[in-house]
Amino acid sequence: MSMDDLSTPNLTRSASEPAAHVDTAPAVAEASAEETQATEGFELSPHDLATQLVGKLCHDFISPAGAIMSGLDLLEDPSAQDMKQEALNLIAASAKKMVTLVHFARVAFGAASTSEAFNGGQLEKILGDVFSTMRAELDFAIPADTVFQKPAARALLNLGLLAGNSLPTGGKATLTADTTDTGLTLTADAAGPRARLKAEAVEGLRGLPLGDGLNGQWIQPHWLWSTVHEAGGTLDFMVEPDHLVLTVKLPG
């Protein structure tokens, strides 16, 4: 099911504020009483959140896993021996993608073993590997020795993924981190042709329940909102033609 892209100029909202209706018209409509009530009354149960995340991970993993199986089938097919090198290349590329996705998921969604903090170099490597499977370019403008506690590391990785996914035809996603006396500000600036947030992603970023869109397009932005909300922070986003900015502020 296709959803209209969000392309309203100068649209800024905070995850801690009541949600406003999203419209592609130049004017931004005020939040309706029904929308405000739905936002305040909505809370995804831990079971439902886990179900949605597992569904997303299975969707992400099935493509490279299926490609590995296809490559193995080719290797075992006596009539396809002339395609042996192509099969090996397919297996190698798909296995690399699978490992990349697993490493990302362990930090962005999971417990990441016993690690409680990550440095900028580690997070840049994880995101860089993910961006190698995208059309977008990553500009990780954060010093390698910057230390991020687990909530901040999760938020940063999810910000980066969302920024990369918002650039379907290419562009640059720039990530920055600014530490102040009051806390940490993480920013993802995505610029490129057709840069956009789908309607499902907007609902997720506002902490809203999923409307008529696709679960996979909604759950990752909602997980980002949930991560920031649980840490006592705020999540803002601005969308204009070919450009969007997402900002997370976490308390110190």
PDB file of C-alpha atoms in Angstrom:
ATOM      1  CA  MET A   1       0.000   0.000   0.000  1.00  0.00           C
ATOM      2  CA  SER A   2       1.494   3.349  -1.018  1.00  0.00           C
ATOM      3  CA  MET A   3       1.411   6.320   1.305  1.00  0.00           C
ATOM      4  CA  ASP A   4       1.827   9.991   0.467  1.00  0.00           C
ATOM      5  CA  ASP A   5       5.286  11.311   1.246  1.00  0.00           C
ATOM      6  CA  LEU A   6       5.582  14.033   3.829  1.00  0.00           C
ATOM      7  CA  SER A   7       6.831  17.139   2.064  1.00  0.00           C
ATOM      8  CA  THR A   8       5.449  20.038   4.098  1.00  0.00           C
ATOM      9  CA  PRO A   9       7.976  22.901   4.255  1.00  0.00           C
ATOM     10  CA  ASN A  10       9.317  23.929   7.673  1.00  0.00           C
ATOM     11  CA  LEU A  11       7.389  21.305   9.630  1.00  0.00           C
ATOM     12  CA  THR A  12       8.751  20.878  13.136  1.00  0.00           C
ATOM     13  CA  ARG A  13       7.287  18.759  15.917  1.00  0.00           C
ATOM     14  CA  SER A  14       8.452  17.402  19.248  1.00  0.00           C
ATOM     15  CA  ALA A  15       7.763  13.857  20.373  1.00  0.00           C
ATOM     16  CA  SER A  16       6.772  15.257  23.749  1.00  0.00           C
ATOM     17  CA  GLU A  17       4.069  17.525  22.257  1.00  0.00           C
ATOM     18  CA  PRO A  18       0.552  16.527  21.181  1.00  0.00           C
ATOM     19  CA  ALA A  19       0.605  15.221  17.630  1.00  0.00           C
ATOM     20  CA  ALA A  20      -0.652  17.391  14.805  1.00  0.00           C
ATOM     21  CA  HIS A  21      -2.373  16.179  11.665  1.00  0.00           C
ATOM     22  CA  VAL A  22       0.063  15.641   8.798  1.00  0.00           C
ATOM     23  CA  ASP A  23      -1.047  17.088   5.495  1.00  0.00           C
ATOM     24  CA  THR A  24       0.867  17.672   2.280  1.00  0.00           C
ATOM     25  CA  ALA A  25      -0.817  21.066   1.818  1.00  0.00           C
ATOM     26  CA  PRO A  26       1.337  24.144   2.510  1.00  0.00           C
ATOM     27  CA  ALA A  27      -0.558  24.988   5.677  1.00  0.00           C
ATOM     28  CA  VAL A  28      -0.127  22.794   8.736  1.00  0.00           C
ATOM     29  CA  ALA A  29      -3.397  21.863  10.421  1.00  0.00           C
ATOM     30  CA  GLU A  30      -3.828  22.248  14.167  1.00  0.00           C
ATOM     31  CA  ALA A  31      -4.000  19.131  16.296  1.00  0.00           C
ATOM     32  CA  SER A  32      -7.528  17.836  16.622  1.00  0.00           C
ATOM     33  CA  ALA A  33      -8.963  16.796  19.985  1.00  0.00           C
ATOM     34  CA  GLU A  34      -9.232  13.230  18.707  1.00  0.00           C
ATOM     35  CA  GLU A  35      -5.562  13.133  17.696  1.00  0.00           C
ATOM     36  CA  THR A  36      -4.414  14.560  21.017  1.00  0.00           C
ATOM     37  CA  GLN A  37      -6.498  12.054  22.939  1.00  0.00           C
ATOM     38  CA  ALA A  38      -5.176   9.179  20.792  1.00  0.00           C
ATOM     39  CA  THR A  39      -1.577  10.210  21.458  1.00  0.00           C
ATOM     40  CA  GLU A  40      -2.047  10.558  25.197  1.00  0.00           C
ATOM     41  CA  GLY A  41      -3.884   7.235  25.467  1.00  0.00           C
ATOM     42  CA  PHE A  42      -1.598   5.152  23.266  1.00  0.00           C
ATOM     43  CA  GLU A  43       1.104   2.987  24.777  1.00  0.00           C
ATOM     44  CA  LEU A  44       2.437  -0.075  22.994  1.00  0.00           C
ATOM     45  CA  SER A  45       2.737  -3.041  25.361  1.00  0.00           C
ATOM     46  CA  PRO A  46       6.187  -4.662  25.739  1.00  0.00           C
ATOM     47  CA  HIS A  47       4.808  -7.797  24.070  1.00  0.00           C
ATOM     48  CA  ASP A  48       3.473  -5.885  21.067  1.00  0.00           C
ATOM     49  CA  LEU A  49       6.683  -3.852  20.789  1.00  0.00           C
ATOM     50  CA  ALA A  50       8.759  -7.053  20.802  1.00  0.00           C
ATOM     51  CA  THR A  51       6.436  -8.627  18.223  1.00  0.00           C
ATOM     52  CA  GLN A  52       6.760  -5.670  15.882  1.00  0.00           C
ATOM     53  CA  LEU A  53      10.557  -5.548  16.231  1.00  0.00           C
ATOM     54  CA  VAL A  54      10.919  -9.281  15.616  1.00  0.00           C
ATOM     55  CA  GLY A  55       8.748  -8.920  12.534  1.00  0.00           C
ATOM     56  CA  LYS A  56      10.991  -6.137  11.221  1.00  0.00           C
ATOM     57  CA  LEU A  57      14.162  -8.131  11.873  1.00  0.00           C
ATOM     58  CA  CYS A  58      12.761 -11.209  10.137  1.00  0.00           C
ATOM     59  CA  HIS A  59      11.864  -9.024   7.153  1.00  0.00           C
ATOM     60  CA  ASP A  60      15.381  -7.555   7.079  1.00  0.00           C
ATOM     61  CA  PHE A  61      17.104 -10.927   7.431  1.00  0.00           C
ATOM     62  CA  ILE A  62      15.012 -12.934   4.965  1.00  0.00           C
ATOM     63  CA  SER A  63      16.440 -11.246   1.875  1.00  0.00           C
ATOM     64  CA  PRO A  64      20.161 -12.006   2.462  1.00  0.00           C
ATOM     65  CA  ALA A  65      19.296 -15.426   3.938  1.00  0.00           C
ATOM     66  CA  GLY A  66      17.258 -16.285   0.851  1.00  0.00           C
ATOM     67  CA  ALA A  67      20.073 -15.103  -1.413  1.00  0.00           C
ATOM     68  CA  ILE A  68      22.553 -17.357   0.409  1.00  0.00           C
ATOM     69  CA  MET A  69      20.224 -20.327  -0.111  1.00  0.00           C
ATOM     70  CA  SER A  70      19.879 -19.449  -3.809  1.00  0.00           C
ATOM     71  CA  GLY A  71      23.655 -19.376  -4.152  1.00  0.00           C
ATOM     72  CA  LEU A  72      23.977 -22.762  -2.455  1.00  0.00           C
ATOM     73  CA  ASP A  73      21.304 -24.204  -4.743  1.00  0.00           C
ATOM     74  CA  LEU A  74      23.289 -23.026  -7.755  1.00  0.00           C
ATOM     75  CA  LEU A  75      26.445 -24.659  -6.435  1.00  0.00           C
ATOM     76  CA  GLU A  76      24.607 -27.956  -6.062  1.00  0.00           C
ATOM     77  CA  ASP A  77      22.943 -27.795  -9.484  1.00  0.00           C
ATOM     78  CA  PRO A  78      24.936 -29.937 -11.979  1.00  0.00           C
ATOM     79  CA  SER A  79      23.527 -27.941 -14.880  1.00  0.00           C
ATOM     80  CA  ALA A  80      24.711 -24.615 -13.426  1.00  0.00           C
ATOM     81  CA  GLN A  81      28.420 -25.317 -12.914  1.00  0.00           C
ATOM     82  CA  ASP A  82      29.297 -22.463 -15.265  1.00  0.00           C
ATOM     83  CA  MET A  83      27.702 -20.124 -12.702  1.00  0.00           C
ATOM     84  CA  LYS A  84      29.846 -21.318  -9.795  1.00  0.00           C
ATOM     85  CA  GLN A  85      31.745 -18.029  -9.404  1.00  0.00           C
ATOM     86  CA  GLU A  86      28.526 -16.000  -9.568  1.00  0.00           C
ATOM     87  CA  ALA A  87      27.043 -18.240  -6.898  1.00  0.00           C
ATOM     88  CA  LEU A  88      30.080 -17.788  -4.645  1.00  0.00           C
ATOM     89  CA  ASN A  89      29.931 -14.012  -5.124  1.00  0.00           C
ATOM     90  CA  LEU A  90      26.236 -14.000  -4.220  1.00  0.00           C
ATOM     91  CA  ILE A  91      26.845 -16.057  -1.084  1.00  0.00           C
ATOM     92  CA  ALA A  92      29.742 -13.847   0.034  1.00  0.00           C
ATOM     93  CA  ALA A  93      27.860 -10.572  -0.535  1.00  0.00           C
ATOM     94  CA  SER A  94      24.708 -11.853   1.169  1.00  0.00           C
ATOM     95  CA  ALA A  95      26.588 -13.242   4.155  1.00  0.00           C
ATOM     96  CA  LYS A  96      28.354  -9.888   4.597  1.00  0.00           C
ATOM     97  CA  LYS A  97      25.003  -8.084   4.506  1.00  0.00           C
ATOM     98  CA  MET A  98      23.527 -10.487   7.047  1.00  0.00           C
ATOM     99  CA  VAL A  99      26.421  -9.962   9.470  1.00  0.00           C
ATOM    100  CA  THR A 100      26.114  -6.187   9.000  1.00  0.00           C
ATOM    101  CA  LEU A 101      22.418  -6.275   9.878  1.00  0.00           C
ATOM    102  CA  VAL A 102      23.016  -8.479  12.924  1.00  0.00           C
ATOM    103  CA  HIS A 103      25.770  -6.210  14.289  1.00  0.00           C
ATOM    104  CA  PHE A 104      23.526  -3.182  13.818  1.00  0.00           C
ATOM    105  CA  ALA A 105      20.493  -4.833  15.440  1.00  0.00           C
ATOM    106  CA  ARG A 106      22.476  -5.943  18.509  1.00  0.00           C
ATOM    107  CA  VAL A 107      23.212  -2.327  19.437  1.00  0.00           C
ATOM    108  CA  ALA A 108      20.249  -0.463  17.916  1.00  0.00           C
ATOM    109  CA  PHE A 109      17.555  -2.850  19.160  1.00  0.00           C
ATOM    110  CA  GLY A 110      19.160  -5.386  21.483  1.00  0.00           C
ATOM    111  CA  ALA A 111      21.284  -5.669  24.588  1.00  0.00           C
ATOM    112  CA  ALA A 112      24.633  -5.740  22.718  1.00  0.00           C
ATOM    113  CA  SER A 113      26.057  -8.363  25.081  1.00  0.00           C
ATOM    114  CA  THR A 114      27.583  -6.755  28.191  1.00  0.00           C
ATOM    115  CA  SER A 115      28.598  -3.423  26.642  1.00  0.00           C
ATOM    116  CA  GLU A 116      27.170  -0.395  28.419  1.00  0.00           C
ATOM    117  CA  ALA A 117      29.009   2.254  26.387  1.00  0.00           C
ATOM    118  CA  PHE A 118      30.314   2.654  22.839  1.00  0.00           C
ATOM    119  CA  ASN A 119      32.731   5.094  21.290  1.00  0.00           C
ATOM    120  CA  GLY A 120      32.196   7.063  18.112  1.00  0.00           C
ATOM    121  CA  GLY A 121      34.565   4.859  16.148  1.00  0.00           C
ATOM    122  CA  GLN A 122      32.572   1.729  16.949  1.00  0.00           C
ATOM    123  CA  LEU A 123      29.260   3.340  16.018  1.00  0.00           C
ATOM    124  CA  GLU A 124      30.686   4.807  12.815  1.00  0.00           C
ATOM    125  CA  LYS A 125      31.862   1.332  11.755  1.00  0.00           C
ATOM    126  CA  ILE A 126      28.423  -0.184  12.432  1.00  0.00           C
ATOM    127  CA  LEU A 127      26.575   2.568  10.566  1.00  0.00           C
ATOM    128  CA  GLY A 128      29.133   2.698   7.770  1.00  0.00           C
ATOM    129  CA  ASP A 129      28.593  -0.992   7.056  1.00  0.00           C
ATOM    130  CA  VAL A 130      24.823  -0.438   6.937  1.00  0.00           C
ATOM    131  CA  PHE A 131      25.201   2.536   4.600  1.00  0.00           C
ATOM    132  CA  SER A 132      27.317   0.399   2.272  1.00  0.00           C
ATOM    133  CA  THR A 133      24.055  -1.372   1.398  1.00  0.00           C
ATOM    134  CA  MET A 134      22.252   1.952   0.700  1.00  0.00           C
ATOM    135  CA  ARG A 135      22.399   4.601  -1.974  1.00  0.00           C
ATOM    136  CA  ALA A 136      22.929   7.348   0.581  1.00  0.00           C
ATOM    137  CA  GLU A 137      26.348   8.531   1.765  1.00  0.00           C
ATOM    138  CA  LEU A 138      27.195   8.755   5.470  1.00  0.00           C
ATOM    139  CA  ASP A 139      29.058  11.714   6.947  1.00  0.00           C
ATOM    140  CA  PHE A 140      29.760  10.679  10.543  1.00  0.00           C
ATOM    141  CA  ALA A 141      30.938  14.045  11.870  1.00  0.00           C
ATOM    142  CA  ILE A 142      31.578  12.812  15.412  1.00  0.00           C
ATOM    143  CA  PRO A 143      35.040  12.259  16.943  1.00  0.00           C
ATOM    144  CA  ALA A 144      35.983   8.601  17.253  1.00  0.00           C
ATOM    145  CA  ASP A 145      36.777   8.926  20.972  1.00  0.00           C
ATOM    146  CA  THR A 146      33.345  10.330  21.916  1.00  0.00           C
ATOM    147  CA  VAL A 147      31.737   7.969  24.439  1.00  0.00           C
ATOM    148  CA  PHE A 148      28.028   7.175  24.230  1.00  0.00           C
ATOM    149  CA  GLN A 149      26.094   5.354  26.906  1.00  0.00           C
ATOM    150  CA  LYS A 150      23.740   2.662  25.653  1.00  0.00           C
ATOM    151  CA  PRO A 151      20.564   4.829  25.301  1.00  0.00           C
ATOM    152  CA  ALA A 152      22.485   7.470  23.358  1.00  0.00           C
ATOM    153  CA  ALA A 153      24.181   4.840  21.183  1.00  0.00           C
ATOM    154  CA  ARG A 154      20.817   3.286  20.349  1.00  0.00           C
ATOM    155  CA  ALA A 155      19.340   6.681  19.515  1.00  0.00           C
ATOM    156  CA  LEU A 156      22.291   7.621  17.302  1.00  0.00           C
ATOM    157  CA  LEU A 157      22.194   4.372  15.305  1.00  0.00           C
ATOM    158  CA  ASN A 158      18.455   4.636  14.790  1.00  0.00           C
ATOM    159  CA  LEU A 159      18.782   8.279  13.772  1.00  0.00           C
ATOM    160  CA  GLY A 160      21.385   7.283  11.209  1.00  0.00           C
ATOM    161  CA  LEU A 161      19.283   4.445   9.811  1.00  0.00           C
ATOM    162  CA  LEU A 162      16.220   6.656   9.537  1.00  0.00           C
ATOM    163  CA  ALA A 163      18.233   9.374   7.798  1.00  0.00           C
ATOM    164  CA  GLY A 164      19.688   6.866   5.329  1.00  0.00           C
ATOM    165  CA  ASN A 165      16.277   5.355   4.605  1.00  0.00           C
ATOM    166  CA  SER A 166      14.900   8.831   3.940  1.00  0.00           C
ATOM    167  CA  LEU A 167      17.235   9.172   0.925  1.00  0.00           C
ATOM    168  CA  PRO A 168      15.936   6.507  -1.494  1.00  0.00           C
ATOM    169  CA  THR A 169      17.682   7.978  -4.541  1.00  0.00           C
ATOM    170  CA  GLY A 170      20.911   9.008  -2.821  1.00  0.00           C
ATOM    171  CA  GLY A 171      22.228  12.011  -0.960  1.00  0.00           C
ATOM    172  CA  LYS A 172      24.166  12.650   2.213  1.00  0.00           C
ATOM    173  CA  ALA A 173      23.215  11.941   5.808  1.00  0.00           C
ATOM    174  CA  THR A 174      25.321  13.917   8.295  1.00  0.00           C
ATOM    175  CA  LEU A 175      25.385  12.929  11.967  1.00  0.00           C
ATOM    176  CA  THR A 176      26.603  15.237  14.711  1.00  0.00           C
ATOM    177  CA  ALA A 177      26.719  15.133  18.520  1.00  0.00           C
ATOM    178  CA  ASP A 178      26.960  18.127  20.827  1.00  0.00           C
ATOM    179  CA  THR A 179      27.531  17.758  24.575  1.00  0.00           C
ATOM    180  CA  THR A 180      26.490  20.619  26.857  1.00  0.00           C
ATOM    181  CA  ASP A 181      26.010  21.152  30.581  1.00  0.00           C
ATOM    182  CA  THR A 182      22.361  20.113  30.237  1.00  0.00           C
ATOM    183  CA  GLY A 183      22.850  16.974  28.172  1.00  0.00           C
ATOM    184  CA  LEU A 184      23.512  15.566  24.719  1.00  0.00           C
ATOM    185  CA  THR A 185      22.091  16.685  21.367  1.00  0.00           C
ATOM    186  CA  LEU A 186      22.186  14.259  18.435  1.00  0.00           C
ATOM    187  CA  THR A 187      21.353  15.525  14.966  1.00  0.00           C
ATOM    188  CA  ALA A 188      20.806  13.747  11.663  1.00  0.00           C
ATOM    189  CA  ASP A 189      20.718  16.035   8.619  1.00  0.00           C
ATOM    190  CA  ALA A 190      19.628  14.278   5.417  1.00  0.00           C
ATOM    191  CA  ALA A 191      19.819  16.099   2.088  1.00  0.00           C
ATOM    192  CA  GLY A 192      19.217  14.697  -1.370  1.00  0.00           C
ATOM    193  CA  PRO A 193      16.699  14.357  -4.202  1.00  0.00           C
ATOM    194  CA  ARG A 194      13.320  13.143  -2.925  1.00  0.00           C
ATOM    195  CA  ALA A 195      14.444  13.124   0.709  1.00  0.00           C
ATOM    196  CA  ARG A 196      11.324  12.293   2.665  1.00  0.00           C
ATOM    197  CA  LEU A 197       9.665  10.673   5.645  1.00  0.00           C
ATOM    198  CA  LYS A 198       6.810   8.352   4.858  1.00  0.00           C
ATOM    199  CA  ALA A 199       3.540   8.875   6.689  1.00  0.00           C
ATOM    200  CA  GLU A 200       4.127   5.713   8.747  1.00  0.00           C
ATOM    201  CA  ALA A 201       7.519   7.032   9.856  1.00  0.00           C
ATOM    202  CA  VAL A 202       5.960  10.329  10.940  1.00  0.00           C
ATOM    203  CA  GLU A 203       3.395   8.477  13.043  1.00  0.00           C
ATOM    204  CA  GLY A 204       6.178   6.467  14.658  1.00  0.00           C
ATOM    205  CA  LEU A 205       8.298   9.546  15.391  1.00  0.00           C
ATOM    206  CA  ARG A 206       5.330  11.184  17.125  1.00  0.00           C
ATOM    207  CA  GLY A 207       4.618   8.150  19.268  1.00  0.00           C
ATOM    208  CA  LEU A 208       1.322   7.577  17.466  1.00  0.00           C
ATOM    209  CA  PRO A 209      -0.219   4.167  16.748  1.00  0.00           C
ATOM    210  CA  LEU A 210       0.162   2.856  13.214  1.00  0.00           C
ATOM    211  CA  GLY A 211      -2.544   4.048  10.824  1.00  0.00           C
ATOM    212  CA  ASP A 212      -3.119   2.449   7.427  1.00  0.00           C
ATOM    213  CA  GLY A 213       0.537   2.044   6.473  1.00  0.00           C
ATOM    214  CA  LEU A 214       3.148  -0.688   6.698  1.00  0.00           C
ATOM    215  CA  ASN A 215       4.353  -1.992  10.063  1.00  0.00           C
ATOM    216  CA  GLY A 216       7.960  -2.181   8.896  1.00  0.00           C
ATOM    217  CA  GLN A 217       7.996   1.517   7.982  1.00  0.00           C
ATOM    218  CA  TRP A 218       6.509   2.468  11.364  1.00  0.00           C
ATOM    219  CA  ILE A 219       8.180   0.328  14.022  1.00  0.00           C
ATOM    220  CA  GLN A 220      11.775   1.565  13.690  1.00  0.00           C
ATOM    221  CA  PRO A 221      10.822   5.278  14.006  1.00  0.00           C
ATOM    222  CA  HIS A 222       8.511   4.316  16.878  1.00  0.00           C
ATOM    223  CA  TRP A 223      11.370   2.414  18.539  1.00  0.00           C
ATOM    224  CA  LEU A 224      13.495   5.572  18.256  1.00  0.00           C
ATOM    225  CA  TRP A 225      10.698   7.605  19.858  1.00  0.00           C
ATOM    226  CA  SER A 226      10.311   4.987  22.602  1.00  0.00           C
ATOM    227  CA  THR A 227      14.078   4.940  23.286  1.00  0.00           C
ATOM    228  CA  VAL A 228      14.230   8.730  23.580  1.00  0.00           C
ATOM    229  CA  HIS A 229      10.990   8.967  25.581  1.00  0.00           C
ATOM    230  CA  GLU A 230      12.150   6.335  28.087  1.00  0.00           C
ATOM    231  CA  ALA A 231      15.447   8.181  28.574  1.00  0.00           C
ATOM    232  CA  GLY A 232      13.591  11.396  29.412  1.00  0.00           C
ATOM    233  CA  GLY A 233      14.590  13.153  26.191  1.00  0.00           C
ATOM    234  CA  THR A 234      12.839  14.856  23.293  1.00  0.00           C
ATOM    235  CA  LEU A 235      12.651  14.057  19.586  1.00  0.00           C
ATOM    236  CA  ASP A 236      12.051  16.757  16.975  1.00  0.00           C
ATOM    237  CA  PHE A 237      12.000  16.662  13.203  1.00  0.00           C
ATOM    238  CA  MET A 238      11.779  19.173  10.366  1.00  0.00           C
ATOM    239  CA  VAL A 239      10.922  18.288   6.792  1.00  0.00           C
ATOM    240  CA  GLU A 240      11.188  20.472   3.704  1.00  0.00           C
ATOM    241  CA  PRO A 241      11.688  19.634   0.020  1.00  0.00           C
ATOM    242  CA  ASP A 242      14.778  17.401  -0.449  1.00  0.00           C
ATOM    243  CA  HIS A 243      15.909  18.007   3.123  1.00  0.00           C
ATOM    244  CA  LEU A 244      15.047  16.813   6.602  1.00  0.00           C
ATOM    245  CA  VAL A 245      16.569  17.193  10.046  1.00  0.00           C
ATOM    246  CA  LEU A 246      15.977  14.949  13.050  1.00  0.00           C
ATOM    247  CA  THR A 247      17.124  16.071  16.497  1.00  0.00           C
ATOM    248  CA  VAL A 248      17.302  14.089  19.723  1.00  0.00           C
ATOM    249  CA  LYS A 249      18.028  15.770  23.050  1.00  0.00           C
ATOM    250  CA  LEU A 250      18.940  13.548  25.993  1.00  0.00           C
ATOM    251  CA  PRO A 251      19.415  14.772  29.556  1.00  0.00           C
ATOM    252  CA  GLY A 252      22.889  14.706  31.051  1.00  0.00           C
TER     253      GLY A 252
END
